[in-house]
Short mmCIF file of N, CA and C in Angstrom, two decimals:
data_model
loop_
_atom_site.label_atom_id
_atom_site.label_comp_id
_atom_site.label_asym_id
_atom_site.label_seq_id
_atom_site.Cartn_x
_atom_site.Cartn_y
_atom_site.Cartn_z
N MET A 1 0.89 -1.14 0.03
CA MET A 1 0.02 -0.06 0.04
C MET A 1 0.87 1.23 0.01
N LYS A 2 0.57 2.22 -0.77
CA LYS A 2 1.30 3.46 -0.91
C LYS A 2 0.99 4.34 0.33
N LYS A 3 2.08 4.85 0.88
CA LYS A 3 1.91 5.71 1.98
C LYS A 3 1.65 7.21 1.54
N ILE A 4 0.66 7.87 2.20
CA ILE A 4 0.36 9.21 1.68
C ILE A 4 1.03 10.07 2.78
N ASN A 5 1.85 11.07 2.28
CA ASN A 5 2.55 11.96 3.10
C ASN A 5 2.04 13.38 2.99
N PHE A 6 1.32 13.85 4.02
CA PHE A 6 0.75 15.23 3.93
C PHE A 6 1.76 16.12 4.69
N GLU A 7 2.21 17.14 3.93
CA GLU A 7 3.26 17.95 4.48
C GLU A 7 2.77 19.37 4.56
N ILE A 8 3.19 20.08 5.64
CA ILE A 8 2.96 21.49 5.78
C ILE A 8 4.35 22.18 5.72
N THR A 9 4.45 23.05 4.70
CA THR A 9 5.70 23.68 4.53
C THR A 9 5.70 25.07 5.19
N GLU A 10 6.92 25.68 5.20
CA GLU A 10 7.05 27.02 5.74
C GLU A 10 6.13 28.01 4.97
N GLN A 11 6.13 27.73 3.65
CA GLN A 11 5.23 28.68 2.82
C GLN A 11 3.77 28.58 3.23
N ASP A 12 3.30 27.27 3.52
CA ASP A 12 1.93 27.12 3.94
C ASP A 12 1.62 27.90 5.18
N ILE A 13 2.58 27.86 6.16
CA ILE A 13 2.44 28.46 7.44
C ILE A 13 2.33 30.15 7.17
N LYS A 14 3.31 30.58 6.35
CA LYS A 14 3.35 32.03 5.99
C LYS A 14 1.96 32.49 5.35
N GLU A 15 1.49 31.62 4.51
CA GLU A 15 0.22 31.93 3.78
C GLU A 15 -0.93 32.01 4.81
N TYR A 16 -0.82 31.08 5.72
CA TYR A 16 -1.95 31.01 6.74
C TYR A 16 -1.81 32.25 7.65
N LEU A 17 -0.67 32.62 7.97
CA LEU A 17 -0.53 33.92 8.79
C LEU A 17 -1.02 35.13 7.99
N LYS A 18 -0.72 35.20 6.77
CA LYS A 18 -1.26 36.35 5.96
C LYS A 18 -2.84 36.28 5.91
N GLN A 19 -3.37 35.12 5.71
CA GLN A 19 -4.86 34.97 5.61
C GLN A 19 -5.51 35.29 6.98
N HIS A 20 -4.77 35.13 8.05
CA HIS A 20 -5.37 35.25 9.38
C HIS A 20 -4.74 36.51 10.15
N SER A 21 -4.24 37.43 9.35
CA SER A 21 -3.50 38.57 10.02
C SER A 21 -4.42 39.35 10.93
N GLU A 22 -5.72 39.37 10.76
CA GLU A 22 -6.64 40.14 11.53
C GLU A 22 -7.29 39.25 12.59
N ASP A 23 -7.07 38.04 12.54
CA ASP A 23 -7.64 37.11 13.60
C ASP A 23 -7.08 37.51 14.93
N GLN A 24 -7.96 37.83 15.91
CA GLN A 24 -7.52 38.33 17.18
C GLN A 24 -6.81 37.33 18.03
N THR A 25 -6.93 36.02 17.73
CA THR A 25 -6.20 35.07 18.49
C THR A 25 -4.70 35.07 18.03
N ILE A 26 -4.32 35.42 16.68
CA ILE A 26 -3.05 35.36 16.17
C ILE A 26 -2.38 36.74 16.24
N LYS A 27 -3.23 37.76 15.90
CA LYS A 27 -2.69 39.22 15.81
C LYS A 27 -1.83 39.54 17.08
N TYR A 28 -0.71 40.08 16.84
CA TYR A 28 0.30 40.38 17.86
C TYR A 28 0.98 39.16 18.56
N ARG A 29 0.62 38.06 18.09
CA ARG A 29 1.14 36.76 18.66
C ARG A 29 1.81 35.89 17.51
N GLU A 30 2.14 36.51 16.38
CA GLU A 30 2.56 35.71 15.26
C GLU A 30 3.79 34.81 15.62
N ALA A 31 4.80 35.38 16.29
CA ALA A 31 5.98 34.61 16.57
C ALA A 31 5.59 33.46 17.51
N MET A 32 4.71 33.60 18.42
CA MET A 32 4.22 32.54 19.29
C MET A 32 3.47 31.47 18.42
N PHE A 33 2.78 31.88 17.39
CA PHE A 33 2.05 31.05 16.53
C PHE A 33 3.09 30.10 15.79
N VAL A 34 4.09 30.74 15.34
CA VAL A 34 5.20 29.97 14.69
C VAL A 34 5.79 28.99 15.72
N LYS A 35 6.00 29.32 16.84
CA LYS A 35 6.57 28.42 17.86
C LYS A 35 5.60 27.27 18.14
N TYR A 36 4.34 27.60 18.18
CA TYR A 36 3.26 26.58 18.36
C TYR A 36 3.29 25.60 17.23
N MET A 37 3.35 26.08 15.97
CA MET A 37 3.29 25.24 14.78
C MET A 37 4.52 24.32 14.74
N LYS A 38 5.69 24.84 15.17
CA LYS A 38 6.96 24.05 15.25
C LYS A 38 6.88 22.86 16.22
N GLU A 39 6.15 23.21 17.37
CA GLU A 39 6.13 22.24 18.45
C GLU A 39 5.08 21.10 18.30
N GLN A 40 4.04 21.32 17.45
CA GLN A 40 3.03 20.44 17.39
C GLN A 40 3.34 19.04 16.67
N GLN A 41 3.13 18.06 17.36
CA GLN A 41 3.39 16.68 16.80
C GLN A 41 2.06 16.05 16.19
N ASP A 42 1.00 16.46 16.85
CA ASP A 42 -0.41 15.91 16.46
C ASP A 42 -1.05 16.94 15.48
N ILE A 43 -2.06 16.40 14.85
CA ILE A 43 -2.89 17.34 14.00
C ILE A 43 -3.65 18.28 14.92
N THR A 44 -3.68 19.61 14.42
CA THR A 44 -4.44 20.61 15.21
C THR A 44 -5.39 21.21 14.18
N CYS A 45 -6.26 22.09 14.75
CA CYS A 45 -7.28 22.71 13.91
C CYS A 45 -6.61 23.56 12.75
N GLU A 46 -5.49 24.29 13.09
CA GLU A 46 -4.87 25.08 12.17
C GLU A 46 -4.11 24.20 11.05
N SER A 47 -3.44 23.05 11.45
CA SER A 47 -2.77 22.29 10.51
C SER A 47 -3.78 21.58 9.64
N LEU A 48 -4.91 21.16 10.20
CA LEU A 48 -5.90 20.57 9.39
C LEU A 48 -6.44 21.53 8.33
N GLU A 49 -6.70 22.86 8.83
CA GLU A 49 -7.24 23.88 7.87
C GLU A 49 -6.15 24.05 6.75
N ILE A 50 -4.97 24.16 7.07
CA ILE A 50 -3.94 24.37 6.04
C ILE A 50 -3.90 23.21 5.04
N LEU A 51 -3.99 21.97 5.52
CA LEU A 51 -3.97 20.76 4.68
C LEU A 51 -5.16 20.75 3.82
N MET A 52 -6.34 20.97 4.40
CA MET A 52 -7.62 20.94 3.57
C MET A 52 -7.52 21.98 2.56
N LYS A 53 -6.98 23.16 2.78
CA LYS A 53 -6.94 24.20 1.68
C LYS A 53 -5.86 23.72 0.62
N LYS A 54 -4.75 23.26 1.07
CA LYS A 54 -3.69 22.91 0.23
C LYS A 54 -4.09 21.74 -0.74
N TYR A 55 -4.87 20.76 -0.20
CA TYR A 55 -5.25 19.59 -1.04
C TYR A 55 -6.72 19.68 -1.55
N ASN A 56 -7.26 20.92 -1.45
CA ASN A 56 -8.55 21.26 -2.11
C ASN A 56 -9.70 20.39 -1.48
N TRP A 57 -9.72 20.36 -0.13
CA TRP A 57 -10.84 19.62 0.59
C TRP A 57 -11.62 20.63 1.33
N GLU A 58 -11.60 21.89 0.98
CA GLU A 58 -12.19 22.94 1.81
C GLU A 58 -13.71 22.74 1.92
N ASP A 59 -14.38 21.86 1.04
CA ASP A 59 -15.80 21.85 1.28
C ASP A 59 -16.18 20.74 2.28
N ARG A 60 -15.28 20.22 3.00
CA ARG A 60 -15.60 19.23 4.05
C ARG A 60 -15.46 19.92 5.44
N ILE A 61 -16.22 19.46 6.34
CA ILE A 61 -16.19 20.01 7.74
C ILE A 61 -15.72 18.87 8.61
N ILE A 62 -14.56 19.08 9.31
CA ILE A 62 -14.00 18.23 10.21
C ILE A 62 -13.79 19.01 11.52
N SER A 63 -14.32 18.55 12.62
CA SER A 63 -14.19 19.29 13.86
C SER A 63 -13.39 18.50 14.93
N GLY A 64 -13.01 17.25 14.59
CA GLY A 64 -12.28 16.60 15.55
C GLY A 64 -11.91 15.19 14.96
N THR A 65 -11.47 14.37 15.84
CA THR A 65 -11.13 13.03 15.43
C THR A 65 -12.12 12.06 16.16
N TYR A 66 -12.23 10.87 15.54
CA TYR A 66 -13.27 9.93 16.07
C TYR A 66 -12.48 8.50 16.27
N HIS A 67 -12.96 7.91 17.35
CA HIS A 67 -12.45 6.57 17.62
C HIS A 67 -13.50 5.75 18.35
N ASP A 68 -13.37 4.42 18.39
CA ASP A 68 -14.35 3.66 19.12
C ASP A 68 -13.76 3.47 20.49
N ASP A 69 -14.53 3.60 21.58
CA ASP A 69 -14.00 3.33 22.93
C ASP A 69 -14.06 1.82 23.16
N ASN A 70 -13.65 1.37 24.34
CA ASN A 70 -13.61 -0.01 24.60
C ASN A 70 -14.98 -0.72 24.67
N LEU A 71 -16.03 0.02 24.55
CA LEU A 71 -17.40 -0.56 24.51
C LEU A 71 -17.92 -0.50 23.12
N GLY A 72 -17.09 -0.10 22.15
CA GLY A 72 -17.56 0.02 20.75
C GLY A 72 -18.36 1.30 20.45
N ILE A 73 -18.39 2.17 21.34
CA ILE A 73 -19.14 3.44 21.09
C ILE A 73 -18.25 4.47 20.47
N LEU A 74 -18.78 5.05 19.37
CA LEU A 74 -17.95 6.02 18.62
C LEU A 74 -17.82 7.40 19.46
N LYS A 75 -16.66 7.78 19.69
CA LYS A 75 -16.38 9.01 20.49
C LYS A 75 -15.63 10.09 19.66
N GLN A 76 -16.00 11.27 19.89
CA GLN A 76 -15.31 12.37 19.15
C GLN A 76 -14.38 13.15 20.11
N GLU A 77 -13.24 13.40 19.66
CA GLU A 77 -12.29 14.27 20.44
C GLU A 77 -12.03 15.57 19.60
N SER A 78 -12.19 16.71 20.21
CA SER A 78 -11.93 17.95 19.52
C SER A 78 -10.43 18.09 19.27
N LEU A 79 -10.09 18.74 18.20
CA LEU A 79 -8.69 19.07 17.92
C LEU A 79 -8.20 20.22 18.72
N SER A 80 -6.94 20.13 19.10
CA SER A 80 -6.42 21.29 19.80
C SER A 80 -6.22 22.51 18.80
N ASP A 81 -6.09 23.70 19.44
CA ASP A 81 -5.87 24.85 18.57
C ASP A 81 -4.87 25.76 19.26
N PHE A 82 -4.56 26.82 18.53
CA PHE A 82 -3.61 27.84 19.09
C PHE A 82 -4.08 28.49 20.46
N ASN A 83 -5.37 28.78 20.47
CA ASN A 83 -5.90 29.38 21.70
C ASN A 83 -5.74 28.40 22.90
N SER A 84 -6.06 27.11 22.73
CA SER A 84 -5.91 26.20 23.87
C SER A 84 -4.42 26.02 24.17
N TYR A 85 -3.50 26.17 23.24
CA TYR A 85 -2.15 26.09 23.46
C TYR A 85 -1.71 27.20 24.42
N LEU A 86 -2.17 28.46 24.09
CA LEU A 86 -1.93 29.63 24.91
C LEU A 86 -2.52 29.45 26.26
N ASN A 87 -3.66 28.94 26.37
CA ASN A 87 -4.37 28.79 27.67
C ASN A 87 -3.61 27.77 28.55
N ARG A 88 -2.85 26.77 27.90
CA ARG A 88 -2.14 25.83 28.66
C ARG A 88 -0.79 26.33 29.17
N ILE A 89 -0.37 27.48 28.86
CA ILE A 89 0.91 28.03 29.34
C ILE A 89 0.70 28.28 30.79
N GLN A 90 1.53 27.66 31.64
CA GLN A 90 1.45 27.89 33.01
C GLN A 90 2.46 28.78 33.63
N ASN A 91 3.70 28.55 33.17
CA ASN A 91 4.83 29.32 33.75
C ASN A 91 5.64 30.12 32.71
N LEU A 92 6.24 31.17 33.06
CA LEU A 92 7.10 31.86 32.13
C LEU A 92 8.44 31.15 32.16
N ASP A 93 8.88 30.73 31.03
CA ASP A 93 10.17 30.08 30.85
C ASP A 93 11.16 30.98 30.14
N ILE A 94 12.29 30.48 29.86
CA ILE A 94 13.37 31.31 29.09
C ILE A 94 12.89 31.66 27.74
N SER A 95 12.17 30.78 27.08
CA SER A 95 11.64 31.00 25.74
C SER A 95 10.65 32.15 25.77
N GLY A 96 9.71 32.11 26.69
CA GLY A 96 8.68 33.19 26.93
C GLY A 96 9.41 34.48 27.20
N ILE A 97 10.43 34.51 28.03
CA ILE A 97 11.10 35.75 28.35
C ILE A 97 11.73 36.34 27.09
N CYS A 98 12.30 35.42 26.31
CA CYS A 98 12.97 35.84 25.08
C CYS A 98 11.98 36.41 24.07
N HIS A 99 10.79 35.81 23.95
CA HIS A 99 9.70 36.27 23.12
C HIS A 99 9.22 37.66 23.53
N ILE A 100 9.23 37.87 24.81
CA ILE A 100 8.72 39.22 25.46
C ILE A 100 9.83 40.25 25.21
N LEU A 101 11.09 39.83 25.39
CA LEU A 101 12.19 40.89 25.24
C LEU A 101 12.29 41.54 23.88
N ILE A 102 12.03 40.82 22.87
CA ILE A 102 12.08 41.39 21.45
C ILE A 102 11.31 42.63 21.41
N PRO A 103 9.97 42.56 21.63
CA PRO A 103 9.14 43.84 21.47
C PRO A 103 9.49 44.85 22.59
N ALA A 104 9.87 44.35 23.79
CA ALA A 104 10.17 45.23 24.91
C ALA A 104 11.36 46.11 24.53
N MET A 105 12.37 45.46 24.02
CA MET A 105 13.58 46.22 23.66
C MET A 105 13.35 47.26 22.56
N LYS A 106 12.50 46.92 21.65
CA LYS A 106 12.15 47.92 20.55
C LYS A 106 11.22 48.96 21.19
N TYR A 107 10.34 48.63 22.00
CA TYR A 107 9.41 49.58 22.64
C TYR A 107 10.19 50.70 23.35
N TYR A 108 11.24 50.26 24.01
CA TYR A 108 11.97 51.20 24.88
C TYR A 108 13.18 51.74 24.11
N GLY A 109 13.22 51.55 22.87
CA GLY A 109 14.17 52.32 22.03
C GLY A 109 15.51 51.61 21.61
N GLN A 110 15.60 50.35 21.91
CA GLN A 110 16.90 49.72 21.58
C GLN A 110 16.77 49.03 20.24
N ASN A 111 17.20 49.59 19.17
CA ASN A 111 17.13 49.00 17.91
C ASN A 111 17.99 49.75 16.93
N PRO A 112 18.82 49.16 16.11
CA PRO A 112 19.13 47.72 16.17
C PRO A 112 20.05 47.45 17.30
N PHE A 113 20.34 46.15 17.63
CA PHE A 113 21.21 45.83 18.71
C PHE A 113 21.89 44.55 18.39
N HIS A 114 23.02 44.29 19.18
CA HIS A 114 23.75 43.10 18.91
C HIS A 114 23.20 41.90 19.69
N VAL A 115 23.36 40.78 19.15
CA VAL A 115 22.73 39.60 19.72
C VAL A 115 23.26 39.34 21.18
N HIS A 116 24.48 39.88 21.46
CA HIS A 116 24.97 39.73 22.75
C HIS A 116 24.20 40.61 23.73
N TYR A 117 23.70 41.70 23.36
CA TYR A 117 22.88 42.63 24.16
C TYR A 117 21.58 41.87 24.45
N LEU A 118 20.96 41.16 23.47
CA LEU A 118 19.82 40.37 23.81
C LEU A 118 20.10 39.31 24.91
N TYR A 119 21.25 38.63 24.67
CA TYR A 119 21.66 37.60 25.61
C TYR A 119 21.88 38.22 27.10
N ALA A 120 22.54 39.30 27.10
CA ALA A 120 22.69 40.02 28.43
C ALA A 120 21.36 40.38 29.06
N ASN A 121 20.41 40.83 28.31
CA ASN A 121 19.10 41.21 28.88
C ASN A 121 18.38 39.81 29.26
N LEU A 122 18.48 38.85 28.49
CA LEU A 122 17.84 37.56 28.84
C LEU A 122 18.47 37.01 30.13
N ASN A 123 19.68 37.15 30.25
CA ASN A 123 20.41 36.62 31.51
C ASN A 123 19.89 37.41 32.68
N MET A 124 19.87 38.73 32.59
CA MET A 124 19.54 39.62 33.71
C MET A 124 18.07 39.33 34.07
N VAL A 125 17.17 39.32 33.09
CA VAL A 125 15.75 39.12 33.42
C VAL A 125 15.45 37.72 34.03
N SER A 126 16.13 36.71 33.48
CA SER A 126 15.92 35.37 33.99
C SER A 126 16.46 35.34 35.42
N ASP A 127 17.52 35.96 35.69
CA ASP A 127 18.04 36.05 37.05
C ASP A 127 17.08 36.61 38.03
N GLN A 128 16.59 37.83 37.57
CA GLN A 128 15.63 38.55 38.49
C GLN A 128 14.33 37.78 38.72
N LEU A 129 13.85 37.05 37.72
CA LEU A 129 12.57 36.32 37.77
C LEU A 129 12.78 34.89 38.30
N VAL A 130 14.04 34.54 38.46
CA VAL A 130 14.45 33.17 39.04
C VAL A 130 13.95 32.12 38.01
N VAL A 131 14.29 32.30 36.75
CA VAL A 131 14.00 31.32 35.67
C VAL A 131 15.29 30.77 35.24
N PRO A 132 15.35 29.40 35.21
CA PRO A 132 16.68 28.80 34.84
C PRO A 132 17.06 29.16 33.32
N MET A 133 18.36 29.41 33.14
CA MET A 133 18.88 29.74 31.79
C MET A 133 19.38 28.48 31.09
N ASN A 134 18.45 27.66 30.67
CA ASN A 134 18.77 26.30 30.01
C ASN A 134 18.94 26.67 28.49
N HIS A 135 20.13 26.34 27.98
CA HIS A 135 20.48 26.48 26.54
C HIS A 135 20.04 27.90 25.97
N PRO A 136 20.60 28.89 26.57
CA PRO A 136 20.14 30.29 26.14
C PRO A 136 20.40 30.62 24.65
N MET A 137 21.50 30.21 24.10
CA MET A 137 21.71 30.57 22.70
C MET A 137 20.77 29.80 21.72
N GLU A 138 20.45 28.56 22.08
CA GLU A 138 19.42 27.89 21.26
C GLU A 138 18.11 28.58 21.33
N VAL A 139 17.73 28.99 22.57
CA VAL A 139 16.45 29.65 22.70
C VAL A 139 16.48 31.03 21.89
N ILE A 140 17.56 31.79 21.99
CA ILE A 140 17.66 33.00 21.28
C ILE A 140 17.54 32.78 19.79
N GLU A 141 18.25 31.77 19.27
CA GLU A 141 18.23 31.44 17.82
C GLU A 141 16.81 31.03 17.44
N SER A 142 16.16 30.24 18.17
CA SER A 142 14.80 29.74 17.89
C SER A 142 13.81 31.00 17.96
N THR A 143 13.95 31.79 18.96
CA THR A 143 13.11 33.01 19.06
C THR A 143 13.22 33.93 17.84
N LEU A 144 14.49 34.16 17.49
CA LEU A 144 14.74 35.02 16.36
C LEU A 144 14.21 34.36 15.08
N GLU A 145 14.31 33.12 15.01
CA GLU A 145 13.76 32.33 13.76
C GLU A 145 12.21 32.59 13.67
N ASN A 146 11.56 32.42 14.86
CA ASN A 146 10.13 32.70 14.85
C ASN A 146 9.72 34.14 14.43
N TYR A 147 10.45 35.09 14.90
CA TYR A 147 10.21 36.47 14.64
C TYR A 147 10.57 36.75 13.03
N LYS A 148 11.68 36.15 12.67
CA LYS A 148 12.13 36.37 11.19
C LYS A 148 11.11 35.71 10.30
N PHE A 149 10.58 34.54 10.72
CA PHE A 149 9.58 33.78 9.91
C PHE A 149 8.43 34.63 9.59
N CYS A 150 7.89 35.39 10.52
CA CYS A 150 6.72 36.23 10.28
C CYS A 150 7.10 37.71 9.98
N GLU A 151 8.36 37.80 9.56
CA GLU A 151 8.87 39.08 9.05
C GLU A 151 8.77 40.27 10.04
N LYS A 152 9.05 39.98 11.25
CA LYS A 152 9.02 40.98 12.20
C LYS A 152 10.38 41.43 12.67
N VAL A 153 11.39 40.56 12.32
CA VAL A 153 12.84 40.90 12.67
C VAL A 153 13.68 40.49 11.55
N GLU A 154 14.77 41.26 11.41
CA GLU A 154 15.81 41.00 10.33
C GLU A 154 17.13 40.84 11.12
N THR A 155 17.91 39.88 10.68
CA THR A 155 19.35 39.72 11.30
C THR A 155 20.31 39.83 10.22
N TYR A 156 21.41 40.40 10.52
CA TYR A 156 22.58 40.50 9.68
C TYR A 156 23.79 40.42 10.54
N GLU A 157 24.63 39.43 10.18
CA GLU A 157 25.79 39.07 11.01
C GLU A 157 25.31 38.81 12.48
N GLN A 158 25.75 39.64 13.32
CA GLN A 158 25.37 39.47 14.78
C GLN A 158 24.29 40.62 15.21
N MET A 159 23.84 41.42 14.23
CA MET A 159 22.95 42.51 14.56
C MET A 159 21.47 42.05 14.35
N ILE A 160 20.55 42.64 15.14
CA ILE A 160 19.24 42.25 15.14
C ILE A 160 18.44 43.66 14.85
N ASN A 161 17.57 43.65 13.83
CA ASN A 161 16.77 44.94 13.59
C ASN A 161 15.37 44.40 13.68
N ILE A 162 14.63 45.10 14.53
CA ILE A 162 13.13 44.85 14.74
C ILE A 162 12.38 45.62 13.78
N ARG A 163 11.57 45.00 12.98
CA ARG A 163 10.83 45.75 11.93
C ARG A 163 9.38 46.20 12.39
N MET A 164 9.05 45.86 13.72
CA MET A 164 7.80 46.36 14.19
C MET A 164 7.84 47.80 14.74
N GLY A 165 6.82 48.54 14.56
CA GLY A 165 6.72 49.83 15.13
C GLY A 165 6.59 49.81 16.61
N ARG A 166 6.77 50.93 17.28
CA ARG A 166 6.63 51.06 18.71
C ARG A 166 5.22 50.72 19.19
N GLU A 167 4.20 51.24 18.46
CA GLU A 167 2.81 50.93 18.89
C GLU A 167 2.49 49.45 18.71
N TYR A 168 2.98 48.86 17.66
CA TYR A 168 2.73 47.43 17.47
C TYR A 168 3.40 46.60 18.62
N CYS A 169 4.69 47.00 19.04
CA CYS A 169 5.33 46.33 20.01
C CYS A 169 4.58 46.51 21.44
N GLY A 170 4.00 47.63 21.59
CA GLY A 170 3.16 47.85 22.81
C GLY A 170 2.00 46.97 22.89
N ARG A 171 1.33 46.80 21.72
CA ARG A 171 0.14 45.91 21.66
C ARG A 171 0.57 44.44 21.79
N GLN A 172 1.68 44.16 21.27
CA GLN A 172 2.25 42.77 21.37
C GLN A 172 2.49 42.43 22.87
N LEU A 173 3.11 43.43 23.57
CA LEU A 173 3.36 43.16 24.97
C LEU A 173 2.09 43.06 25.82
N LEU A 174 0.98 43.77 25.48
CA LEU A 174 -0.30 43.62 26.10
C LEU A 174 -0.88 42.24 25.78
N ALA A 175 -0.68 41.74 24.50
CA ALA A 175 -1.19 40.45 24.20
C ALA A 175 -0.45 39.33 24.90
N TYR A 176 0.84 39.51 25.22
CA TYR A 176 1.58 38.45 25.98
C TYR A 176 1.11 38.46 27.41
N GLN A 177 0.65 39.61 27.90
CA GLN A 177 0.03 39.55 29.30
C GLN A 177 -1.19 38.73 29.45
N ASN A 178 -1.85 38.44 28.32
CA ASN A 178 -3.01 37.59 28.41
C ASN A 178 -2.76 36.20 28.73
N PHE A 179 -1.60 35.70 28.37
CA PHE A 179 -1.34 34.25 28.62
C PHE A 179 -0.16 34.05 29.50
N TYR A 180 0.80 34.91 29.51
CA TYR A 180 1.85 34.86 30.50
C TYR A 180 1.43 35.65 31.78
N ASP A 181 2.03 35.42 32.92
CA ASP A 181 1.68 36.16 34.09
C ASP A 181 1.87 37.65 33.82
N GLU A 182 0.76 38.41 34.04
CA GLU A 182 0.70 39.89 33.73
C GLU A 182 1.74 40.59 34.54
N GLY A 183 1.92 40.22 35.81
CA GLY A 183 2.90 40.85 36.66
C GLY A 183 4.36 40.70 36.20
N LYS A 184 4.62 39.47 35.74
CA LYS A 184 5.99 39.23 35.18
C LYS A 184 6.26 39.91 33.86
N VAL A 185 5.25 40.03 33.02
CA VAL A 185 5.48 40.81 31.81
C VAL A 185 5.76 42.27 32.16
N LYS A 186 4.99 42.81 33.06
CA LYS A 186 5.15 44.23 33.49
C LYS A 186 6.58 44.37 34.13
N ARG A 187 7.02 43.34 34.88
CA ARG A 187 8.24 43.47 35.52
C ARG A 187 9.43 43.39 34.46
N ILE A 188 9.24 42.53 33.40
CA ILE A 188 10.25 42.55 32.30
C ILE A 188 10.23 43.98 31.64
N ARG A 189 9.18 44.57 31.39
CA ARG A 189 9.07 45.87 30.77
C ARG A 189 9.81 46.87 31.63
N LYS A 190 9.60 46.79 32.94
CA LYS A 190 10.25 47.79 33.90
C LYS A 190 11.77 47.52 33.90
N ILE A 191 12.23 46.32 33.87
CA ILE A 191 13.65 46.03 33.83
C ILE A 191 14.32 46.61 32.60
N ILE A 192 13.67 46.44 31.49
CA ILE A 192 14.23 46.87 30.18
C ILE A 192 14.10 48.45 30.11
N ARG A 193 13.03 48.98 30.63
CA ARG A 193 12.90 50.51 30.65
C ARG A 193 13.93 51.13 31.44
N GLU A 194 14.30 50.49 32.60
CA GLU A 194 15.30 51.08 33.54
C GLU A 194 16.70 50.90 32.94
N ARG A 195 16.89 49.89 32.09
CA ARG A 195 18.17 49.61 31.51
C ARG A 195 18.48 50.55 30.38
N VAL A 196 17.51 51.19 29.74
CA VAL A 196 17.72 52.04 28.57
C VAL A 196 18.32 53.42 29.09
#
C-alpha cells in the first residue's frame, strides 16, 4: 500500500499567517504562533485547515477525530488549537522571556542591537525572575527564527533589527500579558525600561 505523506511547508504557514492577519487570536502573537506550529506533533485545527486548503478539501467539515472506545461506542475528540495552546501556558520560561524581550527592547528604543545585548538582557531578566537559563543561545536562535519567519525581525551578522513599530510592540506586550503572568510581563518591561 502506498503511504500518503501530507506535509505543511514554511510557505503554507506564511500563507496561513497572511490569511489570518486580523484574527484576534493570532494578531500580535505571530511569533508565538510559529513556535506553536513548530512544536505540534499531532494534527491541530490550524494544521488541518492548512492541509484541507492545500489539497482542495475545503468543502468538508471536520471538527475533531473519532475513535471507538472499549465498549464500541464512537467517541469524538476535539482538535487542539492555538488558543488552547496559549491557555495551557502555566509558567514563564526562558523562551517566553525571550519572546517578550524582542518587542520590549524595541518599545523602549533599543534597535538595532547586537545579539550579545539580547543575551545580556535575557540573562539579567531570567536572574531577577528566577527562571533557569537552560540552553540560552538555542532559545535566542529559535526565538529570532520565529520572529524572522513572520517578518518582524531581520538579522545580519550579529545584529538584530526589529521591523515592528513602537505601537505594534506595545500591543504585542499587552497580548503577551493575556497568557503569561501579567505581573511578570510588566516586570520585564520595567527592567528593560530602566536599563535604557
